[in-house]
Amino acid sequence: GAVVSQHPSRVICKSGTSVKIECRSLDFQATTMFWYRQFPKQSLMLMATSNEGSKATYEQGVEKDKFLINHASLTLSTLTVTSAHPEDSSFYICSARVRQGLNNEQFFGPGTRLTVL
Amino acid sequence: DQQVKQNSPSLSVQEGRISILNCDYTNSMFDYFLWYKKYPAEGPTFLISISSIKDKNEDGRFTVFLNKSAKHLSLHIVPSQPGDSAVYFCAASDNQGGKLIFGQGTELSVKP
């Protein structure tokens, strides 16, 4: 299957700093990437949809000025958590969509564990 | 409003037996459903999917059944193996925007 990587795999930062997470599709081009977050023992919650060359579409309740998404190329999307606070500590996962006919399959990255002190 | 629900947070099964994981949805616009397997601190791994034009899809030990009238799908794993122990998420999309809506997950434990 398609391979999606994320970097870094884990990051610890101080409150008030900004953190950038990269998501790359390694062996395919992804016009659409998605960003999720998962709290312990909970489901994956979609944060935003990132389309190459255009602005991201954010889900209700997600602050676009806090979670900056850039999808500058067909293989790279970045999520920047600005002015991070302890409540932003979570597991962030990206996915890339692969179109196969009418089907819509998403392949996920390994995730990034963010801890804000 | 939880559009995709997995009402069993956990399931324990003996090795060699069948594991049945259930998922219900409320949005009749959903037309594509997927199951993912997830280990702690890792991203989900795609397992199997089904389109709403089908009621069954099989891939090796994994079979997904879809009952559109009941808005219910299930994942059958047979025979279950200890390596199947993980959290299983069902997800649904309406194939328009490509967004996946996930259930809460069911933690499967297969005991030797």
CSV table of C-alpha atoms in Angstrom, one decimal:
chain,number,residue,atom,x,y,z
A,1,GLY,CA,0.0,0.0,0.0
A,2,ALA,CA,0.9,3.7,-0.1
A,3,VAL,CA,3.4,4.9,2.4
A,4,VAL,CA,2.9,8.1,4.4
A,5,SER,CA,5.5,9.4,6.8
A,6,GLN,CA,5.4,11.9,9.6
A,7,HIS,CA,8.1,13.9,11.3
A,8,PRO,CA,8.8,14.2,14.1
A,9,SER,CA,7.4,11.1,15.7
A,10,ARG,CA,7.3,12.8,19.1
A,11,VAL,CA,8.0,16.3,20.3
A,12,ILE,CA,8.1,18.0,23.7
A,13,CYS,CA,7.9,21.7,23.8
A,14,LYS,CA,7.4,24.5,26.3
A,15,SER,CA,4.1,26.3,26.5
A,16,GLY,CA,3.9,29.3,24.1
A,17,THR,CA,6.2,27.9,21.5
A,18,SER,CA,5.2,26.7,18.0
A,19,VAL,CA,5.7,23.2,16.7
A,20,LYS,CA,5.7,22.1,13.0
A,21,ILE,CA,4.7,18.6,12.0
A,22,GLU,CA,5.4,17.3,8.5
A,23,CYS,CA,3.4,14.7,6.6
A,24,ARG,CA,4.8,13.2,3.4
A,25,SER,CA,3.5,10.8,0.9
A,26,LEU,CA,6.5,8.8,-0.1
A,27,ASP,CA,5.5,6.8,-3.2
A,28,PHE,CA,2.5,8.6,-4.6
A,29,GLN,CA,1.1,12.1,-5.1
A,30,ALA,CA,-1.6,13.2,-2.8
A,31,THR,CA,-3.8,16.1,-3.8
A,32,THR,CA,-5.6,15.8,-0.5
A,33,MET,CA,-4.3,15.2,2.9
A,34,PHE,CA,-6.1,15.2,6.2
A,35,TRP,CA,-5.1,16.0,9.7
A,36,TYR,CA,-6.5,14.2,12.7
A,37,ARG,CA,-5.9,14.3,16.4
A,38,GLN,CA,-6.6,11.6,18.9
A,39,PHE,CA,-6.9,11.9,22.7
A,40,PRO,CA,-6.2,8.8,24.8
A,41,LYS,CA,-8.9,6.1,24.5
A,42,GLN,CA,-10.8,8.3,22.0
A,43,SER,CA,-11.6,8.3,18.4
A,44,LEU,CA,-9.7,10.1,15.6
A,45,MET,CA,-11.2,13.5,15.2
A,46,LEU,CA,-10.7,15.2,11.8
A,47,MET,CA,-9.2,18.7,12.2
A,48,ALA,CA,-8.8,19.8,8.7
A,49,THR,CA,-8.7,18.9,5.0
A,50,SER,CA,-5.6,20.1,3.2
A,51,ASN,CA,-5.7,20.5,-0.6
A,52,GLU,CA,-2.6,21.1,-2.6
A,53,GLY,CA,-2.3,24.7,-3.6
A,54,SER,CA,-5.3,26.0,-1.8
A,55,LYS,CA,-6.4,26.9,1.7
A,56,ALA,CA,-7.2,24.2,4.1
A,57,THR,CA,-10.8,23.5,5.2
A,58,TYR,CA,-11.2,23.3,8.9
A,59,GLU,CA,-13.7,21.4,10.9
A,60,GLN,CA,-16.1,23.1,13.2
A,61,GLY,CA,-14.4,24.1,16.5
A,62,VAL,CA,-10.9,23.9,15.1
A,63,GLU,CA,-9.0,27.3,15.2
A,64,LYS,CA,-7.4,27.9,11.9
A,65,ASP,CA,-5.1,30.6,13.3
A,66,LYS,CA,-3.8,28.1,15.9
A,67,PHE,CA,-3.4,25.1,13.7
A,68,LEU,CA,-1.8,26.4,10.5
A,69,ILE,CA,-1.8,24.0,7.6
A,70,ASN,CA,0.3,24.3,4.4
A,71,HIS,CA,0.1,22.0,1.5
A,72,ALA,CA,2.8,23.4,-0.8
A,73,SER,CA,3.4,20.3,-2.9
A,74,LEU,CA,1.7,17.0,-3.9
A,75,THR,CA,3.8,15.1,-1.4
A,76,LEU,CA,4.0,17.4,1.6
A,77,SER,CA,1.6,18.9,4.0
A,78,THR,CA,2.6,20.6,7.3
A,79,LEU,CA,0.7,21.4,10.5
A,80,THR,CA,2.0,24.1,12.7
A,81,VAL,CA,0.6,24.3,16.2
A,82,THR,CA,1.1,27.9,17.2
A,83,SER,CA,1.5,29.2,20.7
A,84,ALA,CA,1.1,25.7,22.0
A,85,HIS,CA,-0.5,25.1,25.4
A,86,PRO,CA,-0.7,21.9,27.5
A,87,GLU,CA,-4.3,21.2,26.3
A,88,ASP,CA,-2.9,20.9,22.8
A,89,SER,CA,-1.0,17.8,23.9
A,90,SER,CA,-2.3,15.0,21.8
A,91,PHE,CA,-1.5,12.5,19.1
A,92,TYR,CA,-1.6,14.1,15.7
A,93,ILE,CA,-2.0,11.9,12.6
A,94,CYS,CA,-2.1,12.8,9.0
A,95,SER,CA,-3.5,10.8,6.1
A,96,ALA,CA,-3.3,11.0,2.3
A,97,ARG,CA,-6.1,10.1,0.0
A,98,VAL,CA,-5.6,7.8,-2.9
A,99,ARG,CA,-8.3,7.7,-5.5
A,100,GLN,CA,-9.1,4.2,-6.8
A,101,GLY,CA,-12.0,4.5,-9.2
A,102,LEU,CA,-14.9,5.7,-7.0
A,103,ASN,CA,-13.3,4.5,-3.9
A,104,ASN,CA,-11.8,6.8,-1.3
A,105,GLU,CA,-9.0,5.2,0.6
A,106,GLN,CA,-6.8,7.0,3.0
A,107,PHE,CA,-3.4,5.9,4.2
A,108,PHE,CA,-2.2,7.1,7.5
A,109,GLY,CA,1.1,8.3,8.8
A,110,PRO,CA,2.5,6.9,12.0
A,111,GLY,CA,1.5,9.9,14.0
A,112,THR,CA,3.2,12.5,16.1
A,113,ARG,CA,3.0,12.6,19.9
A,114,LEU,CA,3.0,16.2,21.0
A,115,THR,CA,3.6,17.0,24.7
A,116,VAL,CA,3.4,20.7,25.8
A,117,LEU,CA,4.9,21.4,29.2
B,1,ASP,CA,-23.5,14.1,17.4
B,2,GLN,CA,-21.7,10.8,16.9
B,3,GLN,CA,-22.5,9.7,13.3
B,4,VAL,CA,-20.4,6.5,13.6
B,5,LYS,CA,-20.7,4.4,16.7
B,6,GLN,CA,-18.9,1.4,18.0
B,7,ASN,CA,-20.7,0.6,21.2
B,8,SER,CA,-18.4,-2.1,22.4
B,9,PRO,CA,-15.2,-0.5,23.8
B,10,SER,CA,-13.6,-3.9,24.2
B,11,LEU,CA,-13.9,-7.5,23.0
B,12,SER,CA,-12.0,-10.6,24.2
B,13,VAL,CA,-11.9,-13.7,22.1
B,14,GLN,CA,-10.1,-17.1,22.2
B,15,GLU,CA,-7.5,-17.8,19.6
B,16,GLY,CA,-9.0,-19.7,16.7
B,17,ARG,CA,-12.5,-18.4,17.3
B,18,ILE,CA,-14.4,-15.8,15.4
B,19,SER,CA,-14.1,-12.1,16.3
B,20,ILE,CA,-17.1,-9.9,15.4
B,21,LEU,CA,-16.8,-6.2,15.7
B,22,ASN,CA,-19.8,-4.0,15.2
B,23,CYS,CA,-20.4,-0.5,13.9
B,24,ASP,CA,-23.5,1.6,13.5
B,25,TYR,CA,-24.0,4.8,11.6
B,26,THR,CA,-26.7,7.4,11.4
B,27,ASN,CA,-26.0,9.3,8.2
B,28,SER,CA,-27.8,7.8,5.2
B,29,MET,CA,-25.5,9.7,2.9
B,30,PHE,CA,-22.5,7.5,3.8
B,31,ASP,CA,-21.7,5.2,0.9
B,32,TYR,CA,-18.3,3.9,1.6
B,33,PHE,CA,-17.1,2.2,4.8
B,34,LEU,CA,-13.7,1.1,6.0
B,35,TRP,CA,-12.1,-0.8,8.9
B,36,TYR,CA,-8.7,0.2,10.3
B,37,LYS,CA,-6.5,-1.5,12.8
B,38,LYS,CA,-4.4,0.6,15.2
B,39,TYR,CA,-1.7,-0.1,17.7
B,40,PRO,CA,-0.9,2.4,20.4
B,41,ALA,CA,1.3,5.3,19.3
B,42,GLU,CA,0.9,4.3,15.6
B,43,GLY,CA,-1.2,5.5,12.8
B,44,PRO,CA,-4.2,3.3,11.7
B,45,THR,CA,-3.6,0.6,9.1
B,46,PHE,CA,-6.2,0.0,6.4
B,47,LEU,CA,-7.8,-3.4,6.6
B,48,ILE,CA,-10.8,-3.7,4.4
B,49,SER,CA,-13.5,-1.6,2.9
B,50,ILE,CA,-17.0,-1.9,1.4
B,51,SER,CA,-19.0,0.2,-0.9
B,52,SER,CA,-22.7,0.7,-0.3
B,53,ILE,CA,-23.5,-1.2,-3.5
B,54,LYS,CA,-22.3,-4.4,-1.9
B,55,ASP,CA,-23.4,-6.2,1.3
B,56,LYS,CA,-20.3,-8.3,1.8
B,57,ASN,CA,-16.6,-8.0,1.0
B,58,GLU,CA,-14.1,-10.7,1.9
B,59,ASP,CA,-10.3,-10.6,2.1
B,60,GLY,CA,-8.6,-13.6,3.6
B,61,ARG,CA,-9.5,-13.9,7.3
B,62,PHE,CA,-11.4,-10.6,7.2
B,63,THR,CA,-15.0,-10.2,6.0
B,64,VAL,CA,-17.0,-7.0,6.3
B,65,PHE,CA,-20.8,-7.2,6.1
B,66,LEU,CA,-23.0,-4.2,5.4
B,67,ASN,CA,-26.7,-3.9,6.3
B,68,LYS,CA,-27.9,-0.6,4.8
B,69,SER,CA,-31.4,-0.8,6.1
B,70,ALA,CA,-30.2,-1.2,9.6
B,71,LYS,CA,-27.3,1.2,9.0
B,72,HIS,CA,-25.0,-1.4,10.5
B,73,LEU,CA,-21.7,-3.0,9.5
B,74,SER,CA,-19.6,-5.7,11.1
B,75,LEU,CA,-16.1,-7.0,10.7
B,76,HIS,CA,-15.6,-10.7,11.1
B,77,ILE,CA,-12.1,-12.1,11.7
B,78,VAL,CA,-11.8,-15.9,11.5
B,79,PRO,CA,-9.8,-17.6,12.8
B,80,SER,CA,-8.7,-15.0,15.3
B,81,GLN,CA,-5.0,-14.8,16.1
B,82,PRO,CA,-3.1,-13.2,19.0
B,83,GLY,CA,-1.5,-10.8,16.5
B,84,ASP,CA,-5.0,-9.5,15.7
B,85,SER,CA,-5.0,-7.9,19.2
B,86,ALA,CA,-5.3,-4.1,18.6
B,87,VAL,CA,-7.9,-1.3,18.5
B,88,TYR,CA,-10.2,-1.5,15.5
B,89,PHE,CA,-11.9,1.6,14.1
B,90,CYS,CA,-14.7,1.7,11.6
B,91,ALA,CA,-15.0,4.7,9.4
B,92,ALA,CA,-17.5,6.1,6.9
B,93,SER,CA,-17.5,8.6,4.1
B,94,ASP,CA,-20.0,10.1,1.7
B,95,ASN,CA,-17.3,10.1,-1.0
B,96,GLN,CA,-18.0,13.7,-1.8
B,97,GLY,CA,-15.4,15.5,0.2
B,98,GLY,CA,-13.4,12.4,1.1
B,99,LYS,CA,-13.7,13.0,4.8
B,100,LEU,CA,-13.7,10.0,7.0
B,101,ILE,CA,-15.8,9.9,10.2
B,102,PHE,CA,-14.5,7.4,12.7
B,103,GLY,CA,-16.2,5.4,15.4
B,104,GLN,CA,-14.8,5.3,18.9
B,105,GLY,CA,-12.9,2.1,18.4
B,106,THR,CA,-13.1,-1.4,19.8
B,107,GLU,CA,-10.1,-2.9,21.6
B,108,LEU,CA,-9.8,-6.6,20.5
B,109,SER,CA,-7.9,-9.0,22.7
B,110,VAL,CA,-7.2,-12.4,21.3
B,111,LYS,CA,-6.0,-14.8,24.0
B,112,PRO,CA,-3.9,-17.9,23.2
